[in-house]
CSV table of C-alpha atoms and ligand atoms in Angstrom, one decimal:
chain,number,residue,atom,x,y,z
A,1,MET,CA,37.0,-25.6,-12.8
A,2,SER,CA,33.4,-26.7,-13.7
A,3,GLU,CA,31.1,-24.6,-15.8
A,4,LEU,CA,29.0,-23.9,-12.7
A,5,GLU,CA,32.0,-22.7,-10.6
A,6,ASN,CA,33.1,-20.6,-13.5
A,7,ILE,CA,29.7,-18.8,-13.7
A,8,ALA,CA,29.5,-18.3,-9.9
A,9,LYS,CA,33.0,-16.7,-9.9
A,10,GLN,CA,32.2,-14.4,-12.7
A,11,MET,CA,29.1,-13.1,-11.0
A,12,VAL,CA,31.0,-11.9,-8.0
A,13,ALA,CA,34.5,-11.3,-9.5
A,14,LYS,CA,36.5,-8.5,-7.7
A,15,GLY,CA,35.0,-5.1,-8.5
A,16,LYS,CA,31.7,-6.7,-9.6
A,17,GLY,CA,28.4,-7.6,-8.1
A,18,ILE,CA,24.8,-8.4,-9.0
A,19,LEU,CA,22.0,-6.0,-10.0
A,20,ALA,CA,18.7,-7.4,-8.6
A,21,ALA,CA,16.2,-6.1,-11.1
A,22,ASP,CA,13.7,-8.9,-10.5
A,23,GLU,CA,10.9,-7.0,-8.7
A,24,SER,CA,7.6,-8.7,-9.4
A,25,THR,CA,5.0,-6.7,-11.2
A,26,GLY,CA,3.3,-5.9,-7.9
A,27,THR,CA,6.6,-4.7,-6.3
A,28,MET,CA,7.6,-2.7,-9.4
A,29,THR,CA,4.2,-1.0,-9.4
A,30,LYS,CA,4.8,0.2,-5.8
A,31,ARG,CA,8.3,1.4,-6.8
A,32,LEU,CA,6.9,3.3,-9.9
A,33,SER,CA,3.9,4.8,-8.1
A,34,SER,CA,6.3,6.1,-5.4
A,35,VAL,CA,7.7,8.3,-8.2
A,36,ASN,CA,4.4,9.0,-9.8
A,37,VAL,CA,5.0,6.8,-12.9
A,38,GLU,CA,2.3,4.6,-14.3
A,39,SER,CA,3.2,0.9,-14.1
A,40,THR,CA,2.8,-0.3,-17.6
A,41,SER,CA,4.9,-3.1,-19.1
A,42,GLU,CA,6.4,-0.5,-21.4
A,43,ASN,CA,7.5,1.8,-18.6
A,44,ARG,CA,8.9,-1.2,-16.6
A,45,LEU,CA,10.9,-2.1,-19.7
A,46,LYS,CA,12.1,1.5,-20.3
A,47,PHE,CA,13.5,1.9,-16.9
A,48,ARG,CA,15.2,-1.4,-16.9
A,49,GLU,CA,16.6,-1.0,-20.4
A,50,THR,CA,18.1,2.3,-19.3
A,51,LEU,CA,20.0,0.6,-16.5
A,52,PHE,CA,21.0,-2.5,-18.6
A,53,SER,CA,22.5,-0.4,-21.3
A,54,SER,CA,24.7,1.8,-18.9
A,55,GLU,CA,28.5,1.8,-19.0
A,56,GLY,CA,28.5,0.8,-15.3
A,57,MET,CA,27.3,-2.6,-16.4
A,58,LYS,CA,30.6,-3.4,-18.1
A,59,ASN,CA,32.8,-2.5,-15.2
A,60,ASN,CA,30.8,-3.4,-12.1
A,61,ILE,CA,27.8,-5.7,-12.8
A,62,GLY,CA,28.7,-9.3,-13.2
A,63,GLY,CA,25.0,-10.5,-13.3
A,64,VAL,CA,21.5,-9.2,-13.5
A,65,ILE,CA,18.5,-10.9,-11.9
A,66,LEU,CA,15.5,-10.6,-14.1
A,67,TYR,CA,11.8,-11.2,-13.6
A,68,ASP,CA,9.7,-13.5,-15.8
A,69,GLU,CA,8.2,-10.5,-17.7
A,70,THR,CA,11.5,-8.9,-18.4
A,71,ILE,CA,13.5,-11.9,-19.6
A,72,LYS,CA,10.9,-12.3,-22.4
A,73,GLN,CA,10.9,-8.6,-23.5
A,74,LYS,CA,12.8,-7.0,-26.4
A,75,THR,CA,14.5,-3.6,-26.5
A,76,SER,CA,13.3,-0.9,-28.9
A,77,SER,CA,15.9,-2.1,-31.4
A,78,GLY,CA,14.6,-5.7,-31.3
A,79,LYS,CA,17.3,-7.3,-29.2
A,80,SER,CA,16.2,-9.7,-26.4
A,81,ILE,CA,16.9,-8.4,-22.9
A,82,PRO,CA,19.3,-11.4,-22.1
A,83,ASP,CA,21.2,-10.5,-25.3
A,84,LEU,CA,21.4,-6.9,-24.3
A,85,ILE,CA,22.8,-7.9,-20.9
A,86,LYS,CA,25.4,-10.3,-22.5
A,87,SER,CA,26.5,-7.5,-24.9
A,88,PHE,CA,27.5,-5.5,-21.8
A,89,GLY,CA,29.6,-8.4,-20.5
A,90,SER,CA,27.2,-9.4,-17.8
A,91,ILE,CA,25.3,-12.7,-17.1
A,92,PRO,CA,21.5,-12.8,-17.2
A,93,GLY,CA,19.8,-14.6,-14.3
A,94,ILE,CA,16.2,-15.1,-13.3
A,95,LYS,CA,14.1,-15.1,-10.2
A,96,VAL,CA,12.2,-18.5,-10.1
A,97,ASP,CA,10.3,-18.5,-6.9
A,98,THR,CA,6.6,-17.5,-7.1
A,99,GLY,CA,6.6,-15.5,-3.8
A,100,ALA,CA,6.3,-15.9,-0.1
A,101,LYS,CA,2.9,-17.1,1.1
A,102,LYS,CA,1.3,-17.7,4.5
A,103,LEU,CA,2.9,-20.8,6.1
A,104,ALA,CA,0.2,-23.3,7.1
A,105,GLY,CA,0.8,-24.2,10.7
A,106,SER,CA,2.3,-20.8,11.5
A,107,PRO,CA,0.2,-18.4,9.5
A,108,GLU,CA,2.0,-15.2,10.7
A,109,GLU,CA,5.1,-16.5,8.9
A,110,LYS,CA,6.0,-17.1,5.3
A,111,ILE,CA,7.0,-20.0,3.1
A,112,THR,CA,8.3,-19.4,-0.4
A,113,GLU,CA,6.5,-21.3,-3.1
A,114,GLY,CA,7.4,-22.2,-6.7
A,115,LEU,CA,8.6,-25.8,-6.7
A,116,ASP,CA,5.7,-27.3,-8.8
A,117,GLY,CA,6.7,-27.3,-12.4
A,118,LEU,CA,10.0,-25.8,-11.6
A,119,ARG,CA,12.1,-28.2,-13.7
A,120,GLU,CA,10.2,-27.3,-16.8
A,121,ARG,CA,10.3,-23.6,-16.2
A,122,LEU,CA,14.1,-23.8,-15.6
A,123,ALA,CA,14.6,-25.5,-19.0
A,124,GLU,CA,12.6,-22.6,-20.6
A,125,TYR,CA,14.7,-19.9,-18.8
A,126,TYR,CA,17.9,-21.7,-19.8
A,127,LYS,CA,16.8,-21.5,-23.5
A,128,LEU,CA,16.1,-17.8,-23.0
A,129,GLY,CA,19.7,-17.3,-21.9
A,130,ALA,CA,19.6,-17.4,-18.1
A,131,ARG,CA,22.7,-18.9,-16.5
A,132,PHE,CA,21.8,-18.4,-12.8
A,133,THR,CA,18.6,-18.1,-10.7
A,134,LYS,CA,17.3,-16.7,-7.5
A,135,TRP,CA,15.0,-18.0,-4.8
A,136,ARG,CA,14.2,-15.8,-1.7
A,137,ALA,CA,13.0,-17.1,1.7
A,138,VAL,CA,12.0,-14.5,4.3
A,139,TYR,CA,12.1,-14.7,8.1
A,140,ASN,CA,10.7,-12.2,10.6
A,141,ILE,CA,12.3,-11.6,13.9
A,142,SER,CA,10.0,-11.2,17.0
A,143,GLU,CA,9.9,-12.8,20.4
A,144,LYS,CA,8.3,-16.0,19.0
A,145,TYR,CA,9.6,-15.9,15.5
A,146,PRO,CA,11.1,-17.3,13.4
A,147,SER,CA,9.7,-20.7,14.4
A,148,GLU,CA,11.5,-24.0,13.9
A,149,LEU,CA,8.8,-24.7,11.3
A,150,ALA,CA,9.6,-21.6,9.2
A,151,ILE,CA,13.3,-22.2,9.4
A,152,LYS,CA,13.1,-25.9,8.5
A,153,SER,CA,10.4,-25.6,5.7
A,154,ASN,CA,12.1,-22.7,4.0
A,155,ALA,CA,15.5,-24.4,4.1
A,156,HIS,CA,14.0,-27.5,2.6
A,157,ALA,CA,12.4,-25.6,-0.2
A,158,LEU,CA,15.7,-23.7,-0.9
A,159,ALA,CA,17.6,-26.9,-1.1
A,160,ARG,CA,15.1,-28.6,-3.5
A,161,TYR,CA,15.2,-25.5,-5.6
A,162,ALA,CA,19.0,-25.3,-5.7
A,163,ALA,CA,19.3,-29.1,-6.6
A,164,LEU,CA,16.9,-28.6,-9.6
A,165,VAL,CA,18.8,-25.5,-10.8
A,166,GLN,CA,22.1,-27.3,-10.8
A,167,GLU,CA,20.5,-30.2,-12.7
A,168,THR,CA,19.7,-27.6,-15.4
A,169,LYS,CA,23.3,-26.4,-15.4
A,170,MET,CA,22.6,-23.0,-13.8
A,171,VAL,CA,24.0,-21.4,-10.6
A,172,PRO,CA,21.5,-21.1,-7.8
A,173,ILE,CA,21.5,-17.9,-5.7
A,174,VAL,CA,20.3,-19.1,-2.3
A,175,GLU,CA,18.7,-16.1,-0.5
A,176,PRO,CA,17.5,-16.6,3.1
A,177,GLU,CA,16.6,-13.1,4.2
A,178,VAL,CA,16.2,-12.3,7.8
A,179,LEU,CA,14.2,-9.1,7.7
A,180,MET,CA,15.3,-5.9,9.3
A,181,ASP,CA,11.9,-5.0,10.7
A,182,GLY,CA,11.6,-4.8,14.4
A,183,GLU,CA,13.0,-3.6,17.7
A,184,HIS,CA,15.5,-6.4,18.2
A,185,ASP,CA,19.2,-5.6,18.7
A,186,ILE,CA,22.1,-6.8,16.6
A,187,THR,CA,22.8,-9.8,18.8
A,188,LYS,CA,19.3,-11.2,18.2
A,189,CYS,CA,19.8,-10.7,14.4
A,190,TYR,CA,23.2,-12.6,14.7
A,191,GLU,CA,21.5,-15.5,16.6
A,192,VAL,CA,18.6,-15.8,14.1
A,193,THR,CA,20.8,-15.4,11.0
A,194,SER,CA,23.2,-18.1,12.3
A,195,LYS,CA,20.4,-20.5,12.9
A,196,VAL,CA,18.8,-19.9,9.5
A,197,LEU,CA,22.1,-20.3,7.6
A,198,LYS,CA,23.1,-23.4,9.4
A,199,GLU,CA,19.8,-25.1,8.6
A,200,CYS,CA,20.0,-24.0,5.0
A,201,PHE,CA,23.5,-25.6,4.6
A,202,ARG,CA,22.3,-28.7,6.4
A,203,GLU,CA,19.5,-29.1,3.8
A,204,LEU,CA,21.8,-28.1,0.8
A,205,LYS,CA,24.2,-30.9,1.8
A,206,LEU,CA,21.4,-33.4,2.2
A,207,HIS,CA,20.2,-32.6,-1.3
A,208,LYS,CA,23.7,-33.0,-2.7
A,209,VAL,CA,24.0,-29.4,-3.9
A,210,ASN,CA,27.4,-28.5,-5.2
A,211,LEU,CA,28.4,-25.6,-3.0
A,212,LYS,CA,31.2,-24.5,-5.3
A,213,GLY,CA,28.6,-23.7,-7.9
A,214,THR,CA,26.3,-21.8,-5.4
A,215,ILE,CA,26.1,-18.2,-4.4
A,216,LEU,CA,24.7,-17.2,-1.0
A,217,LYS,CA,22.7,-14.0,-0.8
A,218,PRO,CA,22.2,-13.2,2.9
A,219,ASN,CA,21.2,-10.2,4.9
A,220,MET,CA,24.0,-8.3,6.7
A,221,VAL,CA,23.7,-8.7,10.5
A,222,LEU,CA,22.0,-5.5,11.6
A,223,PRO,CA,20.0,-4.2,14.5
A,224,GLY,CA,16.2,-4.0,13.8
A,225,ASN,CA,15.1,-0.8,12.1
A,226,LYS,CA,13.2,0.2,15.3
A,227,SER,CA,15.9,-0.9,17.7
A,228,LYS,CA,17.0,1.6,20.4
A,229,ASN,CA,20.5,0.3,20.2
A,230,LYS,CA,22.1,1.5,17.0
A,231,SER,CA,25.4,-0.1,15.8
A,232,ASN,CA,28.2,1.5,13.9
A,233,THR,CA,29.6,0.1,10.6
A,234,ALA,CA,32.7,-1.5,12.3
A,235,GLU,CA,30.4,-3.5,14.7
A,236,ILE,CA,28.1,-4.5,11.8
A,237,ALA,CA,31.1,-5.7,9.7
A,238,LYS,CA,32.6,-7.6,12.6
A,239,ILE,CA,29.5,-9.5,13.6
A,240,THR,CA,28.4,-10.2,10.0
A,241,LEU,CA,31.8,-11.7,9.2
A,242,LYS,CA,31.8,-13.8,12.4
A,243,CYS,CA,28.3,-15.1,11.6
A,244,LEU,CA,29.3,-16.1,8.1
A,245,LYS,CA,32.5,-17.7,9.1
A,246,GLU,CA,30.7,-19.8,11.7
A,247,SER,CA,27.8,-20.8,9.5
A,248,VAL,CA,28.8,-20.9,5.8
A,249,PRO,CA,31.0,-23.8,4.5
A,250,SER,CA,34.2,-22.7,2.9
A,251,ASP,CA,33.3,-24.3,-0.4
A,252,VAL,CA,30.9,-21.5,-1.2
A,253,PRO,CA,32.8,-19.2,-3.6
A,254,GLY,CA,30.8,-16.0,-3.2
A,255,ILE,CA,28.5,-14.2,-0.8
A,256,ALA,CA,26.5,-11.4,-2.4
A,257,PHE,CA,24.5,-9.4,0.2
A,258,LEU,CA,21.0,-8.0,-0.3
A,259,SER,CA,20.5,-4.4,0.8
A,260,GLY,CA,17.2,-5.1,2.6
A,261,GLY,CA,16.2,-1.5,3.3
A,262,GLN,CA,19.6,0.1,4.1
A,263,THR,CA,20.2,3.4,2.3
A,264,GLU,CA,22.4,3.4,-0.7
A,265,ILE,CA,25.4,4.8,1.3
A,266,GLU,CA,24.9,2.4,4.2
A,267,ALA,CA,24.8,-0.6,2.0
A,268,THR,CA,28.1,0.5,0.3
A,269,GLU,CA,29.8,1.5,3.5
A,270,ASN,CA,28.9,-1.7,5.3
A,271,LEU,CA,30.2,-3.9,2.5
A,272,ASN,CA,33.4,-1.9,2.2
A,273,GLU,CA,33.9,-2.4,6.0
A,274,ILE,CA,33.3,-6.1,5.7
A,275,ASN,CA,35.9,-6.3,2.9
A,276,LYS,CA,38.4,-4.4,5.0
A,277,ILE,CA,38.4,-7.1,7.6
A,278,ASN,CA,37.6,-10.1,5.4
A,279,ASN,CA,40.1,-12.8,6.3
A,280,THR,CA,38.1,-15.6,4.6
A,281,ASN,CA,38.3,-17.0,1.0
A,282,PHE,CA,34.7,-15.9,0.3
A,283,LEU,CA,34.4,-13.2,-2.3
A,284,MET,CA,32.1,-10.7,-0.5
A,285,SER,CA,30.0,-8.8,-2.9
A,286,PHE,CA,26.6,-7.2,-3.5
A,287,SER,CA,23.3,-8.2,-5.0
A,288,TYR,CA,21.4,-5.1,-4.4
A,289,GLY,CA,17.9,-4.0,-5.6
A,290,ARG,CA,16.9,-0.8,-3.9
A,291,ALA,CA,20.5,0.3,-3.0
A,292,LEU,CA,21.5,0.2,-6.7
A,293,GLN,CA,18.3,1.6,-8.2
A,294,GLN,CA,16.7,4.1,-5.8
A,295,SER,CA,18.4,7.4,-6.9
A,296,ALA,CA,18.4,6.3,-10.6
A,297,LEU,CA,14.7,5.7,-10.4
A,298,LYS,CA,13.9,9.0,-8.8
A,299,ASN,CA,15.9,10.8,-11.5
A,300,TRP,CA,14.4,8.7,-14.4
A,301,ALA,CA,10.9,9.6,-13.2
A,302,LYS,CA,11.6,13.3,-13.6
A,303,ASN,CA,12.4,12.9,-17.3
A,304,ILE,CA,12.1,9.5,-18.8
A,305,LYS,CA,13.7,10.6,-22.1
A,306,ASP,CA,16.9,11.9,-20.4
A,307,ILE,CA,18.6,8.5,-20.4
A,308,ASN,CA,22.1,10.0,-19.9
A,309,SER,CA,21.6,11.5,-16.5
A,310,THR,CA,19.9,8.4,-15.2
A,311,GLN,CA,22.7,6.2,-16.5
A,312,LYS,CA,25.3,8.5,-14.9
A,313,ILE,CA,23.7,8.0,-11.5
A,314,PHE,CA,23.5,4.3,-11.9
A,315,ASN,CA,27.1,4.2,-13.1
A,316,HIS,CA,28.2,6.1,-10.0
A,317,ARG,CA,26.3,3.8,-7.6
A,318,SER,CA,27.7,0.7,-9.4
A,319,LYS,CA,31.2,2.0,-9.2
A,320,MET,CA,30.9,2.9,-5.5
A,321,ASN,CA,29.7,-0.7,-4.8
A,322,GLY,CA,32.4,-2.1,-7.1
A,323,LEU,CA,35.0,-0.3,-5.0
A,324,SER,CA,33.5,-1.6,-1.8
A,325,THR,CA,34.2,-5.2,-3.0
A,326,SER,CA,37.9,-4.4,-2.6
A,327,ALA,CA,37.6,-2.1,0.4
A,328,LYS,CA,38.6,0.9,-1.7
A,329,TRP,CA,35.5,3.0,-1.2
A,330,THR,CA,35.6,6.2,0.9
A,331,ILE,CA,32.9,8.8,1.7
A,332,ASP,CA,35.0,11.4,-0.1
A,333,LEU,CA,34.4,9.6,-3.4
A,334,GLU,CA,30.7,10.1,-2.9
A,335,LYS,CA,31.1,13.8,-2.4
A,336,GLN,CA,33.4,14.3,-5.4
A,337,SER,CA,30.9,12.8,-7.7
A,338,THR,CA,28.0,15.0,-6.7
A,339,ALA,CA,30.1,18.2,-6.5
B,1,13P,P1,17.2,-5.3,-1.9
B,1,13P,O1,18.6,-5.1,-2.1
B,1,13P,O2,16.3,-4.1,-2.3
B,1,13P,O3,16.9,-5.8,-0.5
B,1,13P,O4,16.7,-6.4,-2.9
B,1,13P,C1,17.5,-7.5,-3.1
B,1,13P,C2,16.6,-8.6,-3.5
B,1,13P,O5,16.9,-9.2,-4.6
B,1,13P,C3,15.5,-9.1,-2.6
B,1,13P,O6,15.1,-10.4,-3.0
């Protein structure tokens, strides 16, 4: 097995998934002000260090996605953040896109930027210890959108990114996120996600990206958050699996879903259900931001010094998601832990 394939498999090994702690300073400021904590670089580090030094990291977190600020920070005892993550048996990764900007030609949509100077930045991140990367494209669903232009231009950028990352001997996480916002039903989300994924893999192939050393980070197929037609977890799992089977080449070793605004329990339950019916060779795992951190963040804000209680909450969420990667999660396990 090549080095890249080996890293990709470790990131989403059974029982494990990825912690997306790569919020930009702007996003992290929003998250911290929602719990009335000032967004200083020290506070951002304190919260993240609390998570990265939790026991749950060893058992259930195969990789951590960092932001540029964090990968360069040091713990209170002087250890670099990538070294801290490695000491807990997990792999450090880095978000390398520079954000989604207005798409010229269709200004209500977004194109993700960050290709200029990327080769040089990747070399620097590799030296700092990163072994995988992330690039996120976003697509909105409405009557007119996503346009052909948004689908094609974002797929092209994702493929150029992934090719450069593999050249630097790191694993690219390819994240095309079809957003949950809107009134659309689940069928519409299925149609759009299928189209987006097919175009991404067409471009990845054209750019000669080794799919065996690539992780896909897609949205689950869900009804819009303002849809009148709700779907249950069995329907979500079935249509998500159908979509991925039809659109993702079987060489891809792992699929790590984003949570995208689902609650913590919804994200766990839906992944568990997907794994119950998973009849593919894809390792189906998680790469959650909010759905791994929300409760921990709320607790941390109440008493920043009480590291133990925050770590306990994070350990629990990581364990529940770890169980869902082998369809071993049940709602009773949630109740027991809070009893
Ligand atoms: P959420 O799980 O909060 O959607 O974040 C995942 C992520 O990394 C978005 O790019």
